[in-house]
Coordinates of C-alpha atoms in Angstrom, one line a residue:
M1 CA -66.8 53.3 102.3
A2 CA -70.0 51.4 103.3
P3 CA -73.0 52.1 101.1
A4 CA -75.2 53.1 104.1
A5 CA -72.6 55.7 105.1
I6 CA -72.6 57.2 101.5
E7 CA -76.4 57.4 101.4
N8 CA -76.4 59.6 104.4
K9 CA -74.0 62.1 102.8
T10 CA -74.8 65.1 100.6
R11 CA -73.2 65.3 97.2
L12 CA -71.8 68.5 96.1
S13 CA -73.7 70.4 93.3
K14 CA -72.4 71.6 90.0
H15 CA -73.8 75.0 90.9
L16 CA -71.5 77.1 93.1
D17 CA -74.4 79.1 94.6
V18 CA -76.0 75.9 95.9
N19 CA -72.8 74.7 97.4
K20 CA -72.3 78.1 99.1
D21 CA -75.7 78.0 100.7
L22 CA -75.1 74.4 102.0
L23 CA -71.8 75.5 103.4
A24 CA -73.3 78.6 105.0
E25 CA -75.9 76.5 106.7
K26 CA -73.4 74.1 108.1
L27 CA -70.6 76.4 109.0
A28 CA -72.5 79.6 110.0
F29 CA -70.0 82.0 108.3
D30 CA -71.5 85.0 110.1
K31 CA -70.7 83.4 113.5
N32 CA -67.2 82.1 112.7
F33 CA -64.7 84.9 112.0
D34 CA -61.8 82.5 111.5
I35 CA -63.4 80.6 108.5
V36 CA -62.2 82.6 105.6
R37 CA -64.1 82.7 102.2
R38 CA -62.4 84.1 99.1
E39 CA -64.4 84.3 95.9
M40 CA -62.6 84.8 92.6
I41 CA -62.6 84.0 88.9
I42 CA -60.4 81.2 87.6
G43 CA -60.3 80.3 83.9
G44 CA -63.6 82.2 83.4
R45 CA -65.4 80.2 86.2
K46 CA -66.6 81.5 89.5
T47 CA -64.6 79.9 92.3
L48 CA -64.8 79.8 96.1
M49 CA -61.8 79.3 98.2
L50 CA -62.5 78.2 101.8
F51 CA -60.0 77.7 104.7
V52 CA -59.5 78.2 108.4
D53 CA -57.4 81.3 109.2
A54 CA -54.0 80.5 110.8
F55 CA -54.0 77.0 109.4
A56 CA -53.3 77.8 105.8
N57 CA -49.8 78.7 104.7
A58 CA -50.1 82.1 103.0
E59 CA -46.9 81.7 100.8
L60 CA -48.0 78.4 99.4
M61 CA -51.5 79.7 98.7
T62 CA -50.1 82.7 96.9
E63 CA -47.9 80.6 94.7
I64 CA -50.7 78.2 93.8
L65 CA -53.2 81.0 93.1
Y66 CA -50.7 82.8 90.9
N67 CA -50.5 79.8 88.6
L68 CA -54.3 79.4 88.5
H69 CA -54.9 83.1 87.7
Q70 CA -53.0 82.6 84.4
L71 CA -55.7 80.3 83.1
D72 CA -58.0 81.4 80.3
H73 CA -61.6 80.2 79.6
E74 CA -60.3 77.8 77.0
D75 CA -58.1 76.0 79.5
L76 CA -61.1 74.8 81.5
S77 CA -63.7 74.5 78.7
V78 CA -63.5 70.7 78.4
D79 CA -62.8 68.2 81.2
A80 CA -62.2 71.1 83.7
F81 CA -61.8 69.0 86.8
Q82 CA -59.1 66.6 85.4
K83 CA -57.2 69.5 83.9
L84 CA -57.2 71.4 87.2
F85 CA -56.4 68.4 89.3
L86 CA -53.7 66.8 87.1
K87 CA -52.2 69.8 85.3
H88 CA -52.8 73.3 86.5
I89 CA -52.5 72.9 90.4
N90 CA -48.7 72.7 90.9
Y91 CA -48.8 71.2 94.3
V92 CA -48.2 67.7 95.7
E93 CA -50.7 67.1 98.5
V94 CA -54.0 67.4 96.6
Q95 CA -57.2 65.2 96.8
P96 CA -60.7 65.4 95.5
S97 CA -63.9 65.5 97.6
E98 CA -67.4 64.9 96.3
Y99 CA -69.4 64.9 99.5
L100 CA -70.2 68.0 101.6
E101 CA -69.6 66.3 104.9
D102 CA -66.1 65.1 103.9
L103 CA -65.3 68.5 102.5
I104 CA -66.2 70.2 105.8
E105 CA -64.4 67.7 107.9
K106 CA -61.2 68.0 106.0
M107 CA -61.3 71.7 105.7
L108 CA -61.8 72.1 109.5
S109 CA -58.6 70.1 110.0
G110 CA -56.5 72.5 108.0
P111 CA -56.6 71.9 104.2
L112 CA -57.8 74.6 101.8
A113 CA -61.0 73.8 99.8
L114 CA -61.3 74.9 96.2
I115 CA -64.9 74.8 94.8
V116 CA -65.3 75.7 91.1
D117 CA -68.6 76.5 89.4
G118 CA -69.7 73.7 87.0
L119 CA -67.8 71.0 88.9
D120 CA -69.5 68.5 91.3
Q121 CA -66.2 67.8 93.1
A122 CA -64.1 70.1 95.2
I123 CA -60.3 70.1 95.4
L124 CA -58.6 69.9 98.8
L125 CA -55.0 71.3 99.0
D126 CA -53.1 70.4 102.2
V127 CA -51.3 73.8 102.6
R128 CA -51.9 73.8 106.4
T129 CA -49.3 74.7 108.9
Y130 CA -50.0 74.2 112.6
P131 CA -48.7 76.3 115.4
A132 CA -45.9 74.0 116.6
R133 CA -42.8 74.0 118.8
N134 CA -39.4 72.6 117.9
P135 CA -38.5 69.0 119.1
E136 CA -36.9 69.4 122.5
E137 CA -35.6 66.9 125.1
P138 CA -38.5 65.9 127.3
D139 CA -38.2 67.0 131.0
L140 CA -39.3 63.6 132.4
E141 CA -36.8 61.5 130.4
R142 CA -33.5 63.3 130.3
V143 CA -30.3 61.5 129.6
V144 CA -26.6 62.5 130.0
R145 CA -25.7 61.0 126.7
G146 CA -28.0 60.6 123.7
S147 CA -30.4 62.5 121.4
R148 CA -31.9 65.7 122.6
D149 CA -35.0 65.6 120.4
G150 CA -38.5 64.7 121.6
F151 CA -42.0 64.3 120.4
T152 CA -44.2 67.5 120.0
E153 CA -47.9 68.2 119.8
T154 CA -47.9 67.9 116.0
L155 CA -48.6 64.4 114.7
V156 CA -46.7 64.5 111.4
F157 CA -43.5 65.7 113.2
N158 CA -43.8 62.7 115.6
T159 CA -44.2 60.2 112.7
A160 CA -41.2 61.8 111.0
L161 CA -39.0 61.3 114.1
I162 CA -39.8 57.6 114.1
R163 CA -39.3 57.2 110.4
R164 CA -35.9 58.8 110.8
R165 CA -34.9 56.0 113.1
I166 CA -36.6 53.1 111.4
R167 CA -36.3 53.2 107.6
D168 CA -38.1 49.9 107.2
P169 CA -40.7 49.6 104.4
K170 CA -42.6 47.3 106.8
L171 CA -43.1 50.2 109.3
R172 CA -46.8 51.0 109.3
M173 CA -48.5 54.3 110.2
E174 CA -52.2 53.6 110.1
Y175 CA -54.3 56.8 110.2
T176 CA -57.7 57.0 111.8
Q177 CA -59.9 59.5 113.6
A178 CA -62.0 59.4 116.8
G179 CA -64.4 61.7 118.4
N180 CA -67.7 62.6 116.8
R181 CA -67.1 66.3 117.1
S182 CA -63.4 66.7 117.7
K183 CA -62.4 64.3 114.8
T184 CA -59.1 63.8 116.6
D185 CA -56.3 62.3 114.4
I186 CA -54.8 59.1 115.7
V187 CA -52.0 56.9 114.3
I188 CA -51.4 53.2 115.0
C189 CA -47.7 52.5 114.5
Y190 CA -46.1 49.1 114.2
I191 CA -43.7 47.0 112.2
E192 CA -45.9 44.6 110.1
D193 CA -43.7 41.6 110.0
I194 CA -42.8 41.9 113.8
A195 CA -45.9 43.0 115.7
N196 CA -48.5 40.4 116.6
E197 CA -51.4 40.6 114.2
D198 CA -54.0 39.9 116.8
L199 CA -52.7 42.7 119.0
V200 CA -52.8 45.2 116.1
D201 CA -56.3 44.1 115.2
S202 CA -57.4 44.4 118.8
I203 CA -56.1 48.0 119.2
R204 CA -57.5 49.0 115.8
E205 CA -60.9 47.6 116.7
K206 CA -61.0 49.3 120.1
I207 CA -60.1 52.7 118.6
G208 CA -62.7 52.2 115.9
A209 CA -65.3 51.5 118.6
I210 CA -64.7 54.9 120.3
N211 CA -68.1 56.7 120.3
I212 CA -67.6 60.0 122.2
D213 CA -68.1 63.6 121.3
G214 CA -64.5 64.7 121.7
L215 CA -61.0 63.8 122.9
P216 CA -59.6 67.1 124.2
M217 CA -57.4 65.2 126.7
A218 CA -55.8 63.4 123.8
E219 CA -53.8 60.3 124.7
K220 CA -55.2 59.9 128.2
A221 CA -58.8 59.8 127.0
V222 CA -57.8 57.3 124.3
E223 CA -56.1 55.1 126.9
E224 CA -59.1 55.0 129.2
L225 CA -61.3 54.2 126.2
I226 CA -59.3 51.3 124.8
T227 CA -57.6 49.8 127.8
P228 CA -59.5 46.7 129.1
G229 CA -59.9 46.1 132.8
N230 CA -61.1 48.0 135.8
Y231 CA -61.0 51.8 135.5
W232 CA -60.1 52.3 139.1
N233 CA -57.0 50.1 138.9
P234 CA -54.1 52.5 139.7
L235 CA -51.5 50.4 137.9
P236 CA -50.7 51.9 134.5
R237 CA -51.3 49.4 131.7
V238 CA -49.7 51.4 128.9
R239 CA -46.3 53.2 129.0
Y240 CA -45.9 56.7 127.8
T241 CA -42.8 58.2 126.3
E242 CA -41.8 61.4 124.7
R243 CA -38.5 60.1 123.4
P244 CA -38.4 58.9 119.7
D245 CA -35.5 56.5 120.5
V246 CA -37.5 54.8 123.3
A247 CA -40.5 54.5 120.9
A248 CA -38.3 53.0 118.2
I249 CA -36.7 50.3 120.3
H250 CA -40.2 49.2 121.5
L251 CA -41.4 49.0 117.9
L252 CA -38.4 46.7 117.2
E253 CA -39.4 44.5 120.1
G254 CA -42.9 44.0 118.7
H255 CA -44.9 46.6 120.6
V256 CA -47.6 48.8 119.0
L257 CA -47.6 52.6 119.4
V258 CA -50.6 54.8 119.6
M259 CA -50.0 58.5 118.7
V260 CA -52.7 61.1 119.2
D261 CA -52.6 64.6 117.6
T262 CA -52.0 67.5 120.0
S263 CA -50.0 65.3 122.5
P264 CA -46.3 64.8 122.7
S265 CA -46.8 61.6 124.7
V266 CA -46.8 58.4 122.7
M267 CA -48.6 55.3 124.1
I268 CA -46.6 52.0 124.1
T269 CA -48.8 48.9 124.2
P270 CA -48.7 46.4 125.9
A271 CA -46.7 47.3 129.0
T272 CA -45.8 45.2 132.0
Y273 CA -44.7 46.5 135.4
F274 CA -41.1 46.1 134.5
H275 CA -41.4 48.0 131.2
H276 CA -42.2 51.0 133.4
M277 CA -38.9 50.5 135.3
Q278 CA -36.6 50.9 132.4
H279 CA -34.9 54.1 131.5
A280 CA -33.0 55.2 128.3
E281 CA -30.0 56.3 130.4
E282 CA -29.2 52.6 131.2
Y283 CA -28.7 51.9 127.5
R284 CA -26.7 55.1 126.9
Q285 CA -23.9 53.9 129.2
N286 CA -21.8 50.8 129.0
P287 CA -23.4 47.5 130.3
A288 CA -21.6 47.5 133.7
A289 CA -22.8 51.1 134.4
G290 CA -26.2 50.2 133.1
V291 CA -26.5 47.3 135.5
F292 CA -25.4 49.4 138.4
M293 CA -27.9 52.1 137.6
R294 CA -30.7 49.6 137.2
F295 CA -29.9 48.0 140.6
I296 CA -29.9 51.4 142.3
R297 CA -33.2 52.3 140.6
Y298 CA -34.8 49.0 141.7
M299 CA -33.6 49.6 145.3
G300 CA -34.9 53.2 145.3
V301 CA -38.3 52.1 144.0
A302 CA -38.6 49.3 146.5
A303 CA -37.7 51.8 149.3
S304 CA -40.3 54.2 148.1
V305 CA -43.0 51.6 148.6
F306 CA -41.9 49.6 151.7
L307 CA -39.6 51.9 153.7
L308 CA -42.3 53.9 155.5
P309 CA -44.7 51.0 156.3
L310 CA -41.8 48.9 157.6
W311 CA -40.5 51.7 159.8
L312 CA -44.0 52.5 161.1
L313 CA -44.4 48.9 162.0
A314 CA -41.1 48.9 163.9
V315 CA -42.3 51.9 165.9
L316 CA -45.8 50.6 166.6
Q317 CA -44.7 47.0 167.3
P318 CA -41.0 47.2 168.5
G319 CA -41.2 43.6 169.8
I320 CA -40.7 42.2 166.3
L321 CA -37.3 43.7 165.9
P322 CA -34.2 41.6 166.7
P323 CA -31.7 42.9 169.2
A324 CA -29.4 44.2 166.5
L325 CA -32.1 46.5 165.2
K326 CA -33.4 47.9 168.4
F327 CA -32.0 51.3 167.6
I328 CA -34.7 51.8 165.0
G329 CA -37.5 54.1 166.1
P330 CA -37.6 57.5 167.7
E331 CA -36.9 58.3 171.3
E332 CA -39.7 60.9 171.4
I333 CA -42.7 60.5 169.1
G334 CA -44.0 64.1 169.3
K335 CA -47.3 65.7 170.1
I336 CA -49.1 64.0 167.2
P337 CA -49.4 60.2 166.9
I338 CA -46.8 58.8 164.7
F339 CA -49.3 57.2 162.3
I340 CA -51.0 60.6 161.8
Q341 CA -47.6 62.2 161.3
F342 CA -47.0 60.0 158.3
L343 CA -50.4 60.7 156.8
I344 CA -49.9 64.4 157.2
A345 CA -46.4 64.1 155.7
E346 CA -47.7 62.2 152.7
A347 CA -50.4 64.8 152.1
A348 CA -47.8 67.7 152.6
V349 CA -45.5 66.2 150.0
D350 CA -48.2 66.0 147.4
M351 CA -49.3 69.6 148.3
V352 CA -45.8 70.8 147.7
R353 CA -45.6 68.8 144.4
M354 CA -48.8 70.3 143.1
A355 CA -47.9 73.8 144.3
T356 CA -44.6 73.5 142.4
I357 CA -46.3 72.5 139.2
H358 CA -48.8 75.3 139.4
T359 CA -46.2 77.9 140.4
P360 CA -44.3 79.9 137.8
T361 CA -40.8 78.6 137.3
A362 CA -39.1 81.6 138.8
L363 CA -41.0 81.0 142.1
A364 CA -40.8 77.2 142.2
T365 CA -37.5 77.1 144.1
A366 CA -38.9 79.5 146.7
V367 CA -41.9 77.1 147.2
G368 CA -39.5 74.2 147.9
L369 CA -37.4 76.2 150.3
I370 CA -40.5 77.4 152.2
A371 CA -41.8 73.8 152.5
A372 CA -38.4 72.3 153.5
L373 CA -36.9 75.0 155.7
L374 CA -39.9 76.8 157.2
I375 CA -42.7 74.3 157.5
G376 CA -40.7 71.1 157.9
D377 CA -38.0 72.5 160.2
L378 CA -40.4 74.4 162.4
A379 CA -42.7 71.4 162.7
V380 CA -39.8 69.4 164.2
T381 CA -38.6 72.3 166.4
V382 CA -42.0 72.9 168.1
G383 CA -42.4 69.2 168.6
L384 CA -45.4 68.5 166.3
F385 CA -43.4 66.1 164.2
N386 CA -40.5 63.7 164.7
A387 CA -37.3 64.4 162.8
E388 CA -37.1 60.7 161.7
V389 CA -40.6 60.9 160.1
I390 CA -39.4 63.8 158.0
M391 CA -36.2 62.0 157.1
Y392 CA -37.8 58.7 156.1
T393 CA -40.6 60.5 154.2
A394 CA -38.0 62.4 152.2
A395 CA -36.1 59.2 151.4
A396 CA -39.3 57.6 150.2
V397 CA -40.0 60.6 148.0
V398 CA -36.5 60.5 146.5
G399 CA -37.1 56.8 145.7
N400 CA -40.4 57.6 144.1
Y401 CA -38.7 60.1 141.8
L402 CA -36.3 57.3 140.7
T403 CA -39.2 55.6 139.0
P404 CA -38.9 56.3 135.2
S405 CA -42.6 56.2 134.7
Y406 CA -44.5 59.1 136.2
E407 CA -47.7 57.0 136.1
L408 CA -46.1 54.0 138.0
G409 CA -44.6 56.4 140.5
F410 CA -48.0 57.7 141.3
A411 CA -49.4 54.1 141.6
N412 CA -46.5 53.2 144.0
R413 CA -47.4 56.3 146.0
L414 CA -51.0 55.1 146.4
I415 CA -49.7 51.6 147.3
R416 CA -47.4 53.0 149.9
L417 CA -50.3 55.0 151.4
F418 CA -52.5 51.9 151.5
L419 CA -49.8 49.9 153.3
L420 CA -49.3 52.7 155.8
V421 CA -53.0 52.6 156.6
M422 CA -53.0 48.8 156.9
V423 CA -50.0 49.0 159.3
G424 CA -51.6 51.9 161.3
F425 CA -54.7 49.9 162.0
F426 CA -53.7 46.3 162.0
R427 CA -49.9 46.3 162.6
L428 CA -48.1 43.2 161.2
P429 CA -51.2 41.3 160.0
G430 CA -52.2 44.5 158.2
L431 CA -48.9 44.7 156.4
L432 CA -49.0 41.1 155.4
L433 CA -52.6 41.3 154.2
G434 CA -51.9 44.6 152.4
M435 CA -48.9 43.1 150.5
V436 CA -51.0 40.0 149.5
L437 CA -53.8 42.2 148.2
V438 CA -51.3 44.4 146.2
L439 CA -49.6 41.3 144.8
A440 CA -53.0 39.8 143.8
L441 CA -53.9 43.1 142.1
M442 CA -50.6 42.9 140.1
V443 CA -51.0 39.3 139.2
F444 CA -54.5 39.6 137.9
T445 CA -53.8 42.8 136.0
R446 CA -53.3 42.4 132.3
S447 CA -52.2 44.9 129.6
F448 CA -53.9 43.9 126.3
G449 CA -53.8 40.3 127.3
V450 CA -50.2 40.3 128.6
P451 CA -49.7 39.4 132.3
Y452 CA -48.6 42.5 134.2
M453 CA -46.0 40.8 136.3
W454 CA -44.3 38.9 133.4
P455 CA -41.6 37.6 133.4
L456 CA -41.9 37.0 137.2
I457 CA -45.4 35.7 137.0
P458 CA -45.6 33.6 134.8
F459 CA -42.0 32.8 135.4
N460 CA -39.5 33.1 132.5
A461 CA -36.0 32.8 133.8
R462 CA -34.3 34.1 130.6
A463 CA -36.6 37.1 130.3
L464 CA -36.3 37.9 134.0
Y465 CA -32.5 37.9 133.7
N466 CA -32.8 40.5 130.9
I467 CA -35.1 42.6 133.2
I468 CA -32.7 42.5 136.1
V469 CA -29.5 42.8 134.1
R470 CA -29.0 45.3 131.3
R471 CA -27.6 43.0 128.7
P472 CA -25.0 44.1 126.1
V473 CA -26.4 44.8 122.6
P474 CA -24.4 42.1 120.9
V475 CA -26.1 39.3 122.9
S476 CA -29.6 40.8 122.8
N477 CA -30.7 38.4 120.1
V478 CA -34.4 37.7 120.7
R479 CA -37.6 39.7 121.2
P480 CA -39.8 39.3 124.3
S481 CA -41.7 36.1 123.8
I482 CA -44.8 37.3 125.7
L483 CA -45.5 39.7 122.8
K484 CA -45.7 36.7 120.4
P485 CA -43.9 38.5 117.7
R486 CA -44.1 37.2 114.1
D487 CA -40.3 37.4 113.9
S488 CA -38.7 36.5 117.2
D489 CA -35.0 37.1 116.3
R490 CA -33.5 40.5 116.4
Q491 CA -30.1 39.4 115.1
A492 CA -28.3 36.3 114.1
V493 CA -26.5 34.5 117.0
P494 CA -22.8 35.3 116.5
V495 CA -20.4 32.4 115.8
P496 CA -17.8 32.1 118.6
A497 CA -14.3 33.2 117.5
R498 CA -11.7 30.5 117.3
K499 CA -8.0 30.6 118.0
P500 CA -5.7 30.6 115.0
E501 CA -4.4 27.1 115.7
E502 CA -8.0 25.7 116.0
R503 CA -8.8 27.2 112.5
N504 CA -5.6 25.7 111.1
K505 CA -6.5 22.2 112.5
K506 CA -10.0 22.5 111.0
Q507 CA -8.5 23.4 107.6
D508 CA -6.0 20.5 107.8
K509 CA -8.9 18.0 108.4
R510 CA -10.5 19.3 105.2

């Protein structure tokens, strides 16, 4: 700890009454019903026990206090602190605290503070237990085969789920805090002899530079504070996952994870566009099925972005269609201009999506039926909308939901809307200009120094093949080179098997 930081802190006094007055001034006991004080006599000394109600485990506290109440005056007459700390407190997670500010900060995060008269140090016992749910499969990353556990809102549970999968002594879980008032717990997770040291240092430095009062939005607030680049760029520059197996495989590739307490979403850094296109289900099936699923996913995502702008262009400028495609386009447009129909349909889809999120689960199906059957069908029946507009919008929405990353799906939705507007106003030149602008945005976007369109731009044939084709595990030998890992090999290159007669010839030569 820096000397300047220590000078600004208040040392605890050996007099319990002085410490009580300092704590009362800082914590306002009369205005905080959930901060519990318990005064007692331990070994003939006045003692104050301080903790936050609902954070402390009552059974553990009772067991520890039972042992302490057996102490006599003689037990603490000489070298009382060392005897308490090393001998009489029969608990594992214990640490000393000699400064008032440190004591308050730790106590408010859950541990129990034990302050004994005559001692100028307090003892912190981590007997906390947070309200927590059991690990469950995340709704956004479901798989047919595979594990059913997922990250929770409790940080120590999440680190345990990763430790269970990577039992490597080089796995690092660096603990830090951010938020001047919230003191939010953050963990930087990486494998020391794999992850690029400069990347780890950069993330550590950016988190250390956070100077804000609190982080109630947890991982999203941290992302916006540490991610370089334009804040208004819709492309997600980190990937989120709630699956421990997905987090573990990215660690083995050389990525760095950022975990924030109170959030089940773990941040994967850095992340390119194609990282957001991968799904765990592709690796839970055999390679052939995985390749097929990946192709279908890519086709659906491409359709979600380009289907509506291309169809609108064909309707507004039918002369560009070859004779074989003249059937594209509606016979009757409807009472509302086709361009306006698409804008209304896009807004309606998002309204239904938000309404479904905010609607109780029992009523969510009813909301979908009302939107599809009543609003959509009636709009076509009375002639306000064209049936093909509804059909193509629905196809684009399905393709959007094929995107594994929710954040990338939303970015693709904004890109689709932008291209629709460009086509609606400028026809074919608008579409071409819009696509060039979107490509330029992707090319110039970086995620912690990594080009967003890698391995397409800059081009890397081998890595691009691995992106397009789900490679079998036995031939996945190297880590992504763009991450600059300290250890580039995942496994030794297997020696090709030889036929028995070839082995015998080789032995004869010897």
